[in-house]
Backbone as JSON Lines, residues from 0, in Angstrom:
{"i":0,"aa":"R","n":[0.73,-1.32,-0.03],"ca":[0.14,0.0,0.06],"c":[0.69,1.29,0.21]}
{"i":1,"aa":"M","n":[1.81,1.35,1.01],"ca":[2.84,2.56,0.91],"c":[3.68,2.48,-0.38]}
{"i":2,"aa":"R","n":[4.03,1.51,-1.06],"ca":[4.61,1.6,-2.18],"c":[4.0,2.06,-3.32]}
{"i":3,"aa":"E","n":[2.73,1.59,-3.3],"ca":[1.65,2.23,-4.44],"c":[1.52,3.71,-4.37]}
{"i":4,"aa":"M","n":[1.51,4.31,-2.86],"ca":[1.35,5.54,-2.65],"c":[2.59,6.5,-3.22]}
{"i":5,"aa":"H","n":[3.79,5.77,-2.66],"ca":[5.14,6.43,-2.96],"c":[5.28,6.46,-4.62]}
{"i":6,"aa":"R","n":[4.84,5.33,-5.2],"ca":[4.88,5.32,-6.85],"c":[4.0,6.63,-7.17]}
{"i":7,"aa":"A","n":[2.7,6.68,-6.8],"ca":[1.63,7.58,-7.2],"c":[2.38,9.08,-7.01]}
{"i":8,"aa":"A","n":[3.13,9.26,-5.95],"ca":[3.76,10.7,-5.93],"c":[4.76,11.14,-6.72]}
{"i":9,"aa":"T","n":[5.48,9.93,-7.15],"ca":[6.44,10.28,-8.05],"c":[6.04,10.33,-9.44]}
{"i":10,"aa":"F","n":[4.91,9.56,-9.57],"ca":[4.06,9.88,-11.1],"c":[3.41,11.41,-11.22]}
{"i":11,"aa":"I","n":[3.1,11.49,-9.95],"ca":[2.29,13.05,-10.3],"c":[3.58,14.13,-10.18]}
{"i":12,"aa":"Q","n":[4.71,13.87,-9.5],"ca":[5.83,14.9,-9.8],"c":[6.05,15.12,-11.41]}
{"i":13,"aa":"A","n":[6.6,13.84,-11.8],"ca":[6.78,13.58,-13.39],"c":[5.77,14.3,-14.2]}
{"i":14,"aa":"T","n":[4.42,13.98,-13.7],"ca":[3.34,14.93,-14.73],"c":[3.28,16.04,-14.7]}
{"i":15,"aa":"F","n":[3.69,16.59,-13.69],"ca":[3.68,17.91,-13.19],"c":[4.88,18.75,-13.99]}
{"i":16,"aa":"R","n":[6.01,17.99,-14.35],"ca":[6.99,18.61,-14.96],"c":[6.73,18.49,-16.63]}
{"i":17,"aa":"M","n":[5.95,17.29,-16.81],"ca":[5.69,17.36,-18.18],"c":[4.83,18.19,-18.74]}
{"i":18,"aa":"H","n":[3.69,18.51,-17.86],"ca":[2.64,19.42,-18.0],"c":[3.14,20.98,-18.23]}
{"i":19,"aa":"R","n":[4.32,21.27,-17.44],"ca":[4.67,22.63,-17.45],"c":[5.28,22.64,-18.92]}
{"i":20,"aa":"V","n":[6.24,21.8,-19.07],"ca":[6.94,21.86,-20.49],"c":[6.01,21.89,-21.59]}
{"i":21,"aa":"H","n":[4.89,21.2,-21.68],"ca":[3.81,21.29,-22.69],"c":[3.1,22.77,-22.61]}
{"i":22,"aa":"M","n":[2.93,23.1,-21.57],"ca":[2.18,24.41,-21.74],"c":[3.12,25.47,-22.12]}
{"i":23,"aa":"R","n":[4.14,25.72,-21.81],"ca":[5.27,26.42,-22.42],"c":[5.39,26.37,-23.91]}
{"i":24,"aa":"Y","n":[5.57,24.8,-24.2],"ca":[5.57,24.94,-25.59],"c":[4.48,25.21,-26.4]}
{"i":25,"aa":"H","n":[3.14,24.99,-25.85],"ca":[1.92,25.38,-26.57],"c":[1.9,26.91,-26.66]}
{"i":26,"aa":"A","n":[2.23,27.36,-25.6],"ca":[2.08,29.13,-25.54],"c":[3.1,29.54,-26.61]}
{"i":27,"aa":"L","n":[4.36,29.24,-26.67],"ca":[5.16,29.44,-27.83],"c":[4.85,29.24,-29.31]}
{"i":28,"aa":"K","n":[4.18,27.89,-29.48],"ca":[3.67,27.64,-30.81],"c":[2.56,28.49,-31.21]}
{"i":29,"aa":"Q","n":[1.72,28.79,-30.16],"ca":[0.46,29.45,-30.45],"c":[0.61,30.69,-30.79]}
{"i":30,"aa":"A","n":[1.84,31.47,-30.07],"ca":[2.24,32.8,-30.56],"c":[2.84,32.97,-31.7]}
{"i":31,"aa":"S","n":[3.86,31.84,-32.08],"ca":[4.43,31.56,-33.39],"c":[3.5,31.63,-34.43]}
{"i":32,"aa":"V","n":[2.22,30.87,-34.22],"ca":[1.47,30.74,-35.57],"c":[0.71,32.3,-35.77]}
{"i":33,"aa":"V","n":[0.11,32.89,-34.46],"ca":[-0.4,34.14,-34.44],"c":[0.53,35.05,-35.37]}
{"i":34,"aa":"I","n":[1.7,34.87,-35.05],"ca":[2.64,36.02,-35.56],"c":[2.68,35.8,-37.04]}
{"i":35,"aa":"Q","n":[2.9,34.44,-37.62],"ca":[2.94,34.07,-38.76],"c":[1.62,34.6,-39.71]}
{"i":36,"aa":"Q","n":[0.46,34.33,-39.01],"ca":[-0.68,34.75,-39.68],"c":[-0.68,36.19,-39.85]}
{"i":37,"aa":"Q","n":[-0.6,36.99,-38.53],"ca":[-0.47,38.48,-38.68],"c":[0.58,39.0,-39.88]}
{"i":38,"aa":"Y","n":[1.69,38.33,-39.98],"ca":[2.8,38.8,-40.91],"c":[2.35,38.54,-42.44]}
{"i":39,"aa":"Q","n":[1.55,37.4,-42.47],"ca":[1.29,37.3,-44.0],"c":[-0.02,38.04,-44.54]}
{"i":40,"aa":"A","n":[-0.48,38.68,-43.24],"ca":[-1.76,39.57,-43.59],"c":[-1.49,40.93,-44.46]}
{"i":41,"aa":"N","n":[-2.33,41.69,-44.98],"ca":[-2.23,42.81,-45.56],"c":[-1.12,43.92,-44.96]}
{"i":42,"aa":"R","n":[-0.02,44.25,-45.96],"ca":[0.95,45.19,-45.37],"c":[0.4,46.65,-45.1]}
{"i":43,"aa":"A","n":[-0.7,46.71,-45.66],"ca":[-1.31,48.27,-45.76],"c":[-1.75,48.32,-44.16]}
{"i":44,"aa":"A","n":[-2.22,47.23,-43.63],"ca":[-2.92,47.43,-42.07],"c":[-1.8,47.08,-41.02]}
{"i":45,"aa":"K","n":[-0.33,47.33,-41.69],"ca":[0.5,46.75,-40.91],"c":[0.63,47.62,-39.57]}
{"i":46,"aa":"L","n":[0.52,48.81,-39.32],"ca":[0.41,49.46,-38.26],"c":[-0.74,49.15,-37.29]}
{"i":47,"aa":"Q","n":[-1.82,48.96,-37.96],"ca":[-3.13,48.87,-37.31],"c":[-2.99,47.22,-36.59]}
{"i":48,"aa":"R","n":[-2.37,46.14,-37.79],"ca":[-2.16,44.93,-37.28],"c":[-1.11,44.78,-36.16]}
{"i":49,"aa":"Q","n":[0.02,45.71,-36.26],"ca":[0.92,45.29,-35.28],"c":[0.35,45.91,-34.02]}
{"i":50,"aa":"H","n":[-0.54,47.17,-34.0],"ca":[-0.93,47.02,-32.62],"c":[-2.13,46.27,-32.1]}
{"i":51,"aa":"Y","n":[-2.67,45.47,-33.22],"ca":[-3.7,44.49,-32.89],"c":[-2.93,43.26,-32.31]}
{"i":52,"aa":"L","n":[-1.61,43.08,-32.85],"ca":[-0.88,41.86,-32.71],"c":[-0.22,42.5,-31.3]}
{"i":53,"aa":"R","n":[0.18,43.58,-30.9],"ca":[0.76,43.74,-29.7],"c":[-0.35,43.37,-28.54]}
{"i":54,"aa":"Q","n":[-1.76,43.85,-28.81],"ca":[-2.82,43.58,-27.83],"c":[-2.96,41.99,-27.92]}
{"i":55,"aa":"K","n":[-2.95,41.31,-28.93],"ca":[-3.36,40.11,-29.12],"c":[-2.18,39.33,-28.35]}
{"i":56,"aa":"Y","n":[-1.15,39.71,-28.68],"ca":[0.22,39.07,-27.94],"c":[-0.01,39.3,-26.44]}
{"i":57,"aa":"S","n":[-0.21,40.45,-25.97],"ca":[-0.52,40.57,-24.67],"c":[-1.59,39.8,-24.08]}
{"i":58,"aa":"A","n":[-2.48,39.9,-24.66],"ca":[-3.52,38.97,-24.27],"c":[-3.41,37.64,-23.95]}
{"i":59,"aa":"V","n":[-2.57,37.14,-25.03],"ca":[-1.88,35.63,-25.04],"c":[-1.16,35.31,-23.94]}
{"i":60,"aa":"I","n":[-0.08,36.49,-23.68],"ca":[0.72,36.31,-22.68],"c":[0.02,36.48,-21.09]}
{"i":61,"aa":"L","n":[-1.0,37.37,-21.13],"ca":[-1.62,37.13,-19.85],"c":[-2.39,36.06,-19.57]}
{"i":62,"aa":"Q","n":[-3.05,35.57,-20.88],"ca":[-3.75,34.25,-20.79],"c":[-2.84,32.95,-20.29]}
{"i":63,"aa":"A","n":[-1.6,33.03,-21.16],"ca":[-0.58,31.85,-20.54],"c":[0.05,32.14,-19.21]}
{"i":64,"aa":"A","n":[-0.08,33.34,-18.79],"ca":[0.52,33.68,-17.57],"c":[-0.54,32.98,-16.5]}
{"i":65,"aa":"F","n":[-1.93,33.43,-16.78],"ca":[-2.9,33.05,-15.98],"c":[-2.97,31.46,-15.85]}
{"i":66,"aa":"R","n":[-2.87,30.75,-17.09],"ca":[-3.02,29.65,-17.12],"c":[-1.7,29.0,-16.22]}
{"i":67,"aa":"G","n":[-0.49,29.56,-16.52],"ca":[0.64,29.24,-15.82],"c":[0.48,29.1,-14.36]}
{"i":68,"aa":"M","n":[-0.05,30.49,-13.8],"ca":[-0.26,30.53,-12.53],"c":[-1.36,29.51,-11.96]}
{"i":69,"aa":"K","n":[-2.32,29.33,-12.84],"ca":[-3.31,28.25,-12.36],"c":[-2.74,26.81,-12.42]}
{"i":70,"aa":"T","n":[-1.9,26.42,-13.41],"ca":[-1.23,25.22,-13.49],"c":[-0.28,25.06,-12.34]}
{"i":71,"aa":"R","n":[0.19,26.27,-11.9],"ca":[1.36,26.24,-10.75],"c":[0.52,25.82,-9.46]}
{"i":72,"aa":"R","n":[-0.59,26.67,-9.39],"ca":[-1.29,26.47,-8.18],"c":[-1.77,24.87,-8.06]}
{"i":73,"aa":"H","n":[-2.23,24.51,-9.14],"ca":[-2.46,22.87,-9.36],"c":[-1.67,21.91,-8.94]}
{"i":74,"aa":"L","n":[-0.39,22.56,-9.39],"ca":[0.78,21.54,-9.53],"c":[1.46,21.65,-7.94]}
{"i":75,"aa":"K","n":[1.24,22.82,-7.46],"ca":[1.86,22.94,-6.04],"c":[0.69,22.34,-5.16]}
{"i":76,"aa":"S","n":[-0.48,22.43,-5.58],"ca":[-1.22,21.49,-4.56],"c":[-1.17,19.9,-4.82]}
{"i":77,"aa":"M","n":[-0.71,19.42,-5.93],"ca":[-0.43,18.15,-6.14],"c":[0.94,17.85,-5.66]}
{"i":78,"aa":"H","n":[1.77,18.95,-5.57],"ca":[3.11,18.54,-5.17],"c":[2.83,18.55,-3.38]}
{"i":79,"aa":"S","n":[1.98,19.4,-2.67],"ca":[1.7,19.3,-1.48],"c":[0.98,17.85,-1.11]}
{"i":80,"aa":"S","n":[0.15,17.43,-2.08],"ca":[-0.42,16.09,-1.82],"c":[0.59,15.2,-1.43]}
{"i":81,"aa":"A","n":[1.44,15.31,-2.69],"ca":[2.62,14.03,-2.8],"c":[3.57,14.15,-1.6]}
{"i":82,"aa":"I","n":[3.75,15.43,-1.15],"ca":[4.68,15.61,0.09],"c":[3.98,14.81,1.13]}
{"i":83,"aa":"L","n":[2.77,15.24,1.48],"ca":[1.77,14.72,2.68],"c":[1.92,13.1,2.3]}
{"i":84,"aa":"I","n":[1.5,12.67,1.43],"ca":[1.45,11.19,0.89],"c":[2.99,10.51,1.3]}
{"i":85,"aa":"Q","n":[4.11,11.22,1.12],"ca":[5.55,10.7,1.58],"c":[5.48,10.86,3.17]}
{"i":86,"aa":"S","n":[5.0,11.89,3.54],"ca":[5.09,12.08,5.07],"c":[4.18,11.05,5.67]}
{"i":87,"aa":"R","n":[3.09,10.89,5.43],"ca":[2.51,9.73,6.16],"c":[2.76,8.49,5.68]}
{"i":88,"aa":"F","n":[3.44,8.22,4.66],"ca":[4.28,6.94,4.38],"c":[5.34,6.67,5.42]}
{"i":89,"aa":"R","n":[6.07,7.65,5.57],"ca":[7.13,7.78,6.59],"c":[6.65,7.56,8.03]}
{"i":90,"aa":"S","n":[5.66,8.24,8.18],"ca":[5.08,8.07,9.7],"c":[4.47,6.71,9.79]}
{"i":91,"aa":"L","n":[4.03,5.99,8.84],"ca":[3.4,4.53,9.2],"c":[4.69,3.7,9.12]}
{"i":92,"aa":"L","n":[6.02,3.9,8.48],"ca":[6.9,3.26,8.52],"c":[7.6,3.42,9.97]}
{"i":93,"aa":"V","n":[7.39,4.54,10.48],"ca":[8.18,4.91,12.0],"c":[7.15,4.04,12.94]}
{"i":94,"aa":"R","n":[5.92,4.36,12.55],"ca":[4.88,3.53,13.61],"c":[5.1,2.05,13.55]}
{"i":95,"aa":"R","n":[5.15,1.45,12.17],"ca":[5.64,-0.13,12.37],"c":[6.89,-0.33,12.92]}
{"i":96,"aa":"R","n":[7.9,0.46,12.82],"ca":[9.01,0.53,13.54],"c":[8.96,0.5,15.08]}
{"i":97,"aa":"F","n":[8.21,1.21,15.3],"ca":[7.96,1.65,16.9],"c":[7.19,0.32,17.36]}
{"i":98,"aa":"I","n":[6.3,-0.12,16.6],"ca":[5.32,-1.34,17.08],"c":[6.24,-2.5,17.08]}
{"i":99,"aa":"S","n":[7.26,-2.7,16.16],"ca":[8.29,-3.83,16.36],"c":[8.98,-3.88,17.55]}
{"i":100,"aa":"L","n":[9.58,-2.56,17.78],"ca":[10.49,-2.51,18.69],"c":[9.63,-2.63,20.15]}
{"i":101,"aa":"K","n":[8.52,-2.07,20.3],"ca":[7.81,-2.22,21.64],"c":[7.52,-3.72,21.59]}
{"i":102,"aa":"R","n":[7.05,-4.59,20.54],"ca":[6.72,-5.76,20.57],"c":[7.99,-6.75,21.33]}
{"i":103,"aa":"A","n":[9.33,-6.2,20.49],"ca":[10.31,-6.83,20.92],"c":[10.69,-6.44,22.56]}
{"i":104,"aa":"A","n":[10.4,-5.35,23.04],"ca":[10.81,-4.97,24.34],"c":[9.78,-5.78,25.37]}
{"i":105,"aa":"I","n":[8.65,-5.78,24.93],"ca":[7.71,-6.73,25.75],"c":[8.17,-8.02,25.76]}
{"i":106,"aa":"F","n":[8.57,-8.73,24.91],"ca":[9.12,-10.14,24.75],"c":[10.07,-10.19,25.6]}
{"i":107,"aa":"I","n":[11.17,-9.23,25.47],"ca":[12.26,-9.37,26.12],"c":[12.05,-9.14,27.83]}
{"i":108,"aa":"Q","n":[11.04,-8.22,27.87],"ca":[10.53,-8.11,29.28],"c":[10.11,-9.6,29.98]}
{"i":109,"aa":"R","n":[9.05,-10.14,28.99],"ca":[8.52,-11.32,29.66],"c":[9.57,-12.48,29.86]}
{"i":110,"aa":"K","n":[10.63,-12.46,28.82],"ca":[11.5,-13.52,29.17],"c":[12.26,-13.19,30.35]}
{"i":111,"aa":"Y","n":[12.85,-11.85,30.43],"ca":[13.39,-11.67,31.83],"c":[12.77,-11.93,33.09]}
{"i":112,"aa":"R","n":[11.31,-11.62,32.94],"ca":[10.47,-11.92,33.98],"c":[10.68,-13.49,34.48]}
{"i":113,"aa":"A","n":[10.22,-14.05,33.29],"ca":[10.26,-15.57,33.33],"c":[11.66,-16.21,33.84]}
{"i":114,"aa":"T","n":[12.64,-15.67,33.49],"ca":[14.01,-15.96,34.04],"c":[14.05,-16.04,35.45]}
{"i":115,"aa":"I","n":[13.72,-14.6,36.05],"ca":[13.53,-14.36,37.28],"c":[12.91,-15.16,38.04]}
{"i":116,"aa":"Y","n":[11.66,-15.38,37.74],"ca":[10.75,-16.49,38.1],"c":[11.43,-17.75,38.25]}
{"i":117,"aa":"A","n":[11.92,-18.32,37.35],"ca":[12.42,-19.44,37.37],"c":[13.8,-19.58,38.12]}
{"i":118,"aa":"K","n":[14.47,-18.76,38.23],"ca":[15.48,-18.51,39.33],"c":[14.94,-18.57,40.66]}
{"i":119,"aa":"H","n":[13.85,-17.8,40.96],"ca":[13.19,-17.95,42.26],"c":[12.87,-19.14,42.52]}
{"i":120,"aa":"K","n":[12.07,-19.93,41.48],"ca":[11.61,-21.39,41.92],"c":[12.63,-22.26,42.02]}
{"i":121,"aa":"L","n":[13.85,-21.9,41.26],"ca":[15.01,-22.78,41.59],"c":[15.67,-22.63,42.88]}
{"i":122,"aa":"H","n":[15.65,-21.6,43.3],"ca":[16.18,-21.22,44.71],"c":[15.18,-22.03,45.59]}
{"i":123,"aa":"Q","n":[14.11,-21.84,45.55],"ca":[13.03,-22.38,46.63],"c":[13.32,-23.97,46.49]}
{"i":124,"aa":"F","n":[13.34,-24.45,45.4],"ca":[13.64,-25.75,45.01],"c":[14.89,-26.4,45.8]}
{"i":125,"aa":"L","n":[16.15,-25.68,45.79],"ca":[17.27,-25.95,46.25],"c":[17.02,-25.76,47.76]}
{"i":126,"aa":"Q","n":[16.47,-24.76,48.22],"ca":[16.22,-24.89,49.73],"c":[15.38,-25.92,50.3]}
{"i":127,"aa":"L","n":[14.28,-26.13,49.48],"ca":[13.53,-27.61,50.38],"c":[14.32,-28.79,49.93]}
{"i":128,"aa":"R","n":[15.03,-28.86,48.98],"ca":[15.87,-29.99,48.75],"c":[17.05,-30.19,50.11]}
{"i":129,"aa":"K","n":[17.67,-28.98,50.16],"ca":[18.63,-28.81,51.27],"c":[17.78,-29.14,52.61]}
{"i":130,"aa":"A","n":[16.41,-28.65,52.93],"ca":[16.04,-29.05,54.05],"c":[15.46,-30.72,54.1]}
{"i":131,"aa":"A","n":[15.17,-31.28,53.04],"ca":[14.63,-32.44,52.99],"c":[16.04,-33.19,53.37]}
{"i":132,"aa":"I","n":[17.08,-32.89,52.49],"ca":[18.44,-33.85,52.86],"c":[18.6,-33.75,54.55]}
{"i":133,"aa":"T","n":[18.45,-32.36,54.97],"ca":[18.93,-32.3,56.34],"c":[17.78,-33.14,57.29]}
{"i":134,"aa":"I","n":[16.79,-33.12,56.93],"ca":[15.72,-33.81,57.88],"c":[16.06,-35.39,57.56]}
{"i":135,"aa":"Q","n":[16.14,-35.89,56.12],"ca":[16.59,-37.35,55.86],"c":[18.12,-37.57,56.92]}
{"i":136,"aa":"S","n":[18.95,-36.83,56.93],"ca":[20.13,-37.22,57.6],"c":[19.92,-36.99,58.99]}
{"i":137,"aa":"S","n":[19.01,-36.35,59.61],"ca":[18.77,-36.27,61.21],"c":[17.94,-37.47,61.05]}
{"i":138,"aa":"Y","n":[16.83,-37.72,60.58],"ca":[16.08,-39.07,60.59],"c":[17.19,-40.36,60.64]}
{"i":139,"aa":"R","n":[17.94,-40.27,59.65],"ca":[19.09,-41.54,59.57],"c":[19.97,-41.69,60.84]}
{"i":140,"aa":"R","n":[20.32,-40.19,61.12],"ca":[21.12,-40.39,62.66],"c":[20.25,-41.19,63.65]}
{"i":141,"aa":"L","n":[19.04,-40.63,63.59],"ca":[18.13,-40.95,65.0],"c":[17.79,-42.44,64.75]}
{"i":142,"aa":"M","n":[17.73,-43.15,63.42],"ca":[17.22,-44.41,63.4],"c":[18.75,-45.02,63.69]}
{"i":143,"aa":"V","n":[19.74,-44.78,63.12],"ca":[21.09,-45.08,63.58],"c":[21.32,-45.4,65.24]}
{"i":144,"aa":"K","n":[20.95,-44.04,65.69],"ca":[21.2,-44.14,67.07],"c":[20.13,-45.23,67.99]}
{"i":145,"aa":"K","n":[18.95,-45.04,67.55],"ca":[17.83,-46.05,67.93],"c":[18.51,-47.58,67.72]}
{"i":146,"aa":"K","n":[18.87,-47.69,66.51],"ca":[19.56,-49.13,66.3],"c":[20.84,-49.74,67.15]}
{"i":147,"aa":"L","n":[21.58,-48.57,67.4],"ca":[22.84,-48.72,68.2],"c":[22.17,-49.08,69.75]}
{"i":148,"aa":"Q","n":[21.18,-48.28,69.96],"ca":[20.7,-48.51,71.23],"c":[20.35,-49.83,71.52]}
{"i":149,"aa":"E","n":[19.33,-50.33,70.45],"ca":[18.76,-51.49,70.6],"c":[19.98,-52.78,70.65]}
{"i":150,"aa":"M","n":[20.92,-52.57,69.82],"ca":[21.93,-53.38,69.57],"c":[22.8,-53.51,71.11]}
{"i":151,"aa":"H","n":[22.91,-52.35,71.85],"ca":[23.65,-51.99,72.98],"c":[22.62,-52.82,74.04]}
{"i":152,"aa":"R","n":[21.43,-52.52,74.07],"ca":[20.55,-53.29,74.8],"c":[20.75,-54.86,74.56]}
{"i":153,"aa":"A","n":[20.62,-55.41,73.38],"ca":[20.63,-56.72,72.96],"c":[21.99,-57.17,73.69]}
{"i":154,"aa":"A","n":[23.04,-56.51,73.55],"ca":[24.58,-57.01,73.96],"c":[24.73,-57.06,75.17]}
{"i":155,"aa":"V","n":[24.06,-56.22,76.1],"ca":[23.85,-56.3,77.5],"c":[23.22,-57.4,78.04]}
{"i":156,"aa":"L","n":[21.97,-57.56,77.3],"ca":[20.97,-58.52,77.66],"c":[21.99,-59.95,77.2]}
{"i":157,"aa":"I","n":[22.57,-60.07,76.09],"ca":[23.5,-61.27,75.96],"c":[24.44,-61.6,76.96]}
{"i":158,"aa":"Q","n":[25.15,-60.39,77.21],"ca":[26.41,-60.54,78.26],"c":[25.48,-60.92,79.73]}
{"i":159,"aa":"A","n":[24.65,-60.32,80.22],"ca":[23.92,-60.85,81.39],"c":[23.69,-62.07,81.27]}
{"i":160,"aa":"T","n":[23.03,-62.59,80.27],"ca":[22.57,-64.12,80.1],"c":[23.63,-64.92,80.12]}
{"i":161,"aa":"F","n":[24.79,-64.53,79.5],"ca":[25.92,-65.39,79.03],"c":[26.65,-65.34,80.75]}
{"i":162,"aa":"R","n":[26.48,-64.26,81.59],"ca":[27.18,-64.24,82.73],"c":[26.26,-65.23,83.88]}
{"i":163,"aa":"M","n":[24.99,-65.21,83.66],"ca":[24.03,-66.12,84.58],"c":[24.24,-67.42,84.04]}
{"i":164,"aa":"H","n":[24.4,-67.9,82.79],"ca":[24.57,-69.0,82.19],"c":[26.07,-69.59,82.97]}
{"i":165,"aa":"R","n":[27.24,-68.75,82.75],"ca":[28.21,-68.93,83.07],"c":[28.33,-69.34,84.78]}
{"i":166,"aa":"T","n":[27.53,-68.48,85.44],"ca":[27.38,-68.46,86.78],"c":[26.57,-70.08,87.16]}
{"i":167,"aa":"Y","n":[25.53,-70.29,86.4],"ca":[24.92,-71.22,86.72],"c":[25.94,-72.86,86.43]}
{"i":168,"aa":"I","n":[26.44,-72.48,85.47],"ca":[27.42,-73.69,85.02],"c":[28.41,-73.86,86.17]}
{"i":169,"aa":"T","n":[28.95,-72.75,86.43],"ca":[29.82,-72.85,87.58],"c":[29.32,-73.51,88.82]}
{"i":170,"aa":"F","n":[27.98,-73.16,89.09],"ca":[27.45,-73.64,90.49],"c":[26.96,-75.12,90.08]}
{"i":171,"aa":"Q","n":[26.78,-75.22,89.04],"ca":[26.5,-76.87,88.85],"c":[27.73,-77.67,88.97]}
{"i":172,"aa":"T","n":[28.82,-77.03,88.58],"ca":[30.19,-77.64,88.61],"c":[30.32,-77.89,90.16]}
{"i":173,"aa":"W","n":[30.39,-76.93,90.89],"ca":[30.93,-76.82,92.23],"c":[29.85,-77.81,92.94]}
{"i":174,"aa":"K","n":[28.59,-77.77,92.5],"ca":[27.68,-78.53,93.32],"c":[27.99,-80.05,93.06]}
{"i":175,"aa":"H","n":[28.0,-80.28,91.68],"ca":[28.52,-81.82,91.37],"c":[29.68,-82.12,92.26]}
{"i":176,"aa":"A","n":[30.78,-81.31,92.23],"ca":[31.97,-81.55,92.75],"c":[31.94,-81.76,94.23]}
{"i":177,"aa":"S","n":[31.07,-80.89,95.04],"ca":[30.78,-80.84,96.26],"c":[29.91,-82.4,96.76]}
{"i":178,"aa":"I","n":[29.06,-82.89,95.83],"ca":[28.4,-83.95,95.9],"c":[29.32,-85.34,95.81]}
{"i":179,"aa":"L","n":[30.32,-85.21,94.89],"ca":[31.53,-86.1,94.55],"c":[32.18,-86.24,95.93]}
{"i":180,"aa":"I","n":[32.72,-85.23,96.33],"ca":[33.5,-85.08,97.67],"c":[32.88,-85.81,98.72]}
{"i":181,"aa":"Q","n":[31.57,-85.2,98.91],"ca":[30.77,-85.93,100.09],"c":[30.49,-87.15,100.09]}
{"i":182,"aa":"Q","n":[30.56,-87.67,98.8],"ca":[30.31,-89.16,98.61],"c":[31.75,-90.01,98.67]}
{"i":183,"aa":"H","n":[32.7,-89.3,98.25],"ca":[33.98,-90.05,98.49],"c":[34.27,-89.85,100.1]}
{"i":184,"aa":"Y","n":[33.84,-88.85,100.77],"ca":[34.17,-88.72,102.2],"c":[33.42,-89.9,102.98]}
{"i":185,"aa":"R","n":[32.1,-89.94,102.51],"ca":[31.39,-91.03,103.17],"c":[31.78,-92.33,102.89]}
{"i":186,"aa":"T","n":[32.16,-92.63,101.67],"ca":[32.75,-93.92,101.66],"c":[33.94,-94.17,102.09]}
{"i":187,"aa":"Y","n":[34.98,-93.14,102.21],"ca":[36.07,-93.05,102.79],"c":[35.8,-93.4,104.38]}
{"i":188,"aa":"R","n":[35.05,-92.78,105.14],"ca":[34.66,-92.88,106.48],"c":[34.2,-94.32,106.69]}
{"i":189,"aa":"A","n":[33.39,-94.74,105.72],"ca":[32.45,-95.97,105.9],"c":[33.68,-97.1,105.82]}
{"i":190,"aa":"S","n":[34.62,-96.85,104.87],"ca":[35.75,-97.89,104.89],"c":[36.66,-98.11,106.21]}
{"i":191,"aa":"K","n":[36.83,-96.7,106.64],"ca":[37.61,-96.52,107.77],"c":[37.14,-97.31,109.02]}
{"i":192,"aa":"L","n":[35.69,-96.91,109.05],"ca":[34.89,-97.62,110.27],"c":[34.77,-99.02,109.99]}
{"i":193,"aa":"Q","n":[34.86,-99.68,109.2],"ca":[34.91,-101.26,108.83],"c":[36.21,-101.58,109.18]}
{"i":194,"aa":"R","n":[37.33,-100.67,108.97],"ca":[38.75,-101.4,109.09],"c":[38.85,-101.43,110.57]}
{"i":195,"aa":"E","n":[38.25,-100.24,111.14],"ca":[38.55,-100.14,112.56],"c":[37.65,-101.13,113.21]}
{"i":196,"aa":"D","n":[36.44,-101.7,112.8],"ca":[35.5,-102.62,113.21],"c":[36.55,-103.78,113.36]}
{"i":197,"aa":"Y","n":[37.08,-103.91,112.12],"ca":[37.79,-105.35,111.72],"c":[38.96,-105.54,112.59]}
{"i":198,"aa":"T","n":[39.78,-104.41,112.95],"ca":[40.75,-104.49,113.78],"c":[40.6,-104.89,115.0]}
{"i":199,"aa":"K","n":[39.4,-104.22,115.57],"ca":[38.94,-104.34,117.01],"c":[38.71,-105.88,117.15]}
{"i":200,"aa":"Q","n":[38.19,-106.61,116.23],"ca":[37.79,-107.93,116.31],"c":[39.06,-108.66,116.08]}
C-alpha cells in the first residue's frame, strides 16, 4: 500500500514537469502561429495589425500567465499532496518500526521476568531439597542411634545371660564336685569304720 502511494507521488511529480513543459511549448507555438498569420496579412494594415498583434500578444501572454499561474497552483497542490503522502508513508514506517520495537521490548521483558521467576523457583527448590536432605540425615542419624541403642541393649542382655549361664554352669560344677567329695568322704569314712571294726575283732 505504501509503495503504491510512493509510486503515485513520483508519477504526479513527473506529470507536473511534463505538463509545465507542454504548456510552455503550446504557448510559444500558439504565439508563433499568430505572428505568422499576422505577418502574412495585408501590409497596408501593418500599423493597425501591429497594434492588434501587440494587444493580441499581450492577451495571449496574460492568458498564458494566468494558465501558468493556475497550473502552478494545481501542481503546487499536487506537490503538497505528494509531500503529504510521503510524510504519511514515513509516519507509517516509523509507527511500524515503533510497534516492532515495542513488541520486542515486551518479549524481552517477559523473558526476563520468566528467567527471574525460574531462578526464584530454583532457589526455593534448592532450599526445600537442602531442608529435605537435612531432615533425612537427621532421621537416619536418629534411626542409627535407635538401632545402636537396641543393639547395645541386646549386647547387655546377651552378656547378662552369658554371665548367668556361666554362673549357673559354675554353680552346677561346684555342686557336682561337692556331691562327689561328700560321696567320697562318706565312702572313705565307712571304709575306715569297717577297718576299725575289723581291727578290733
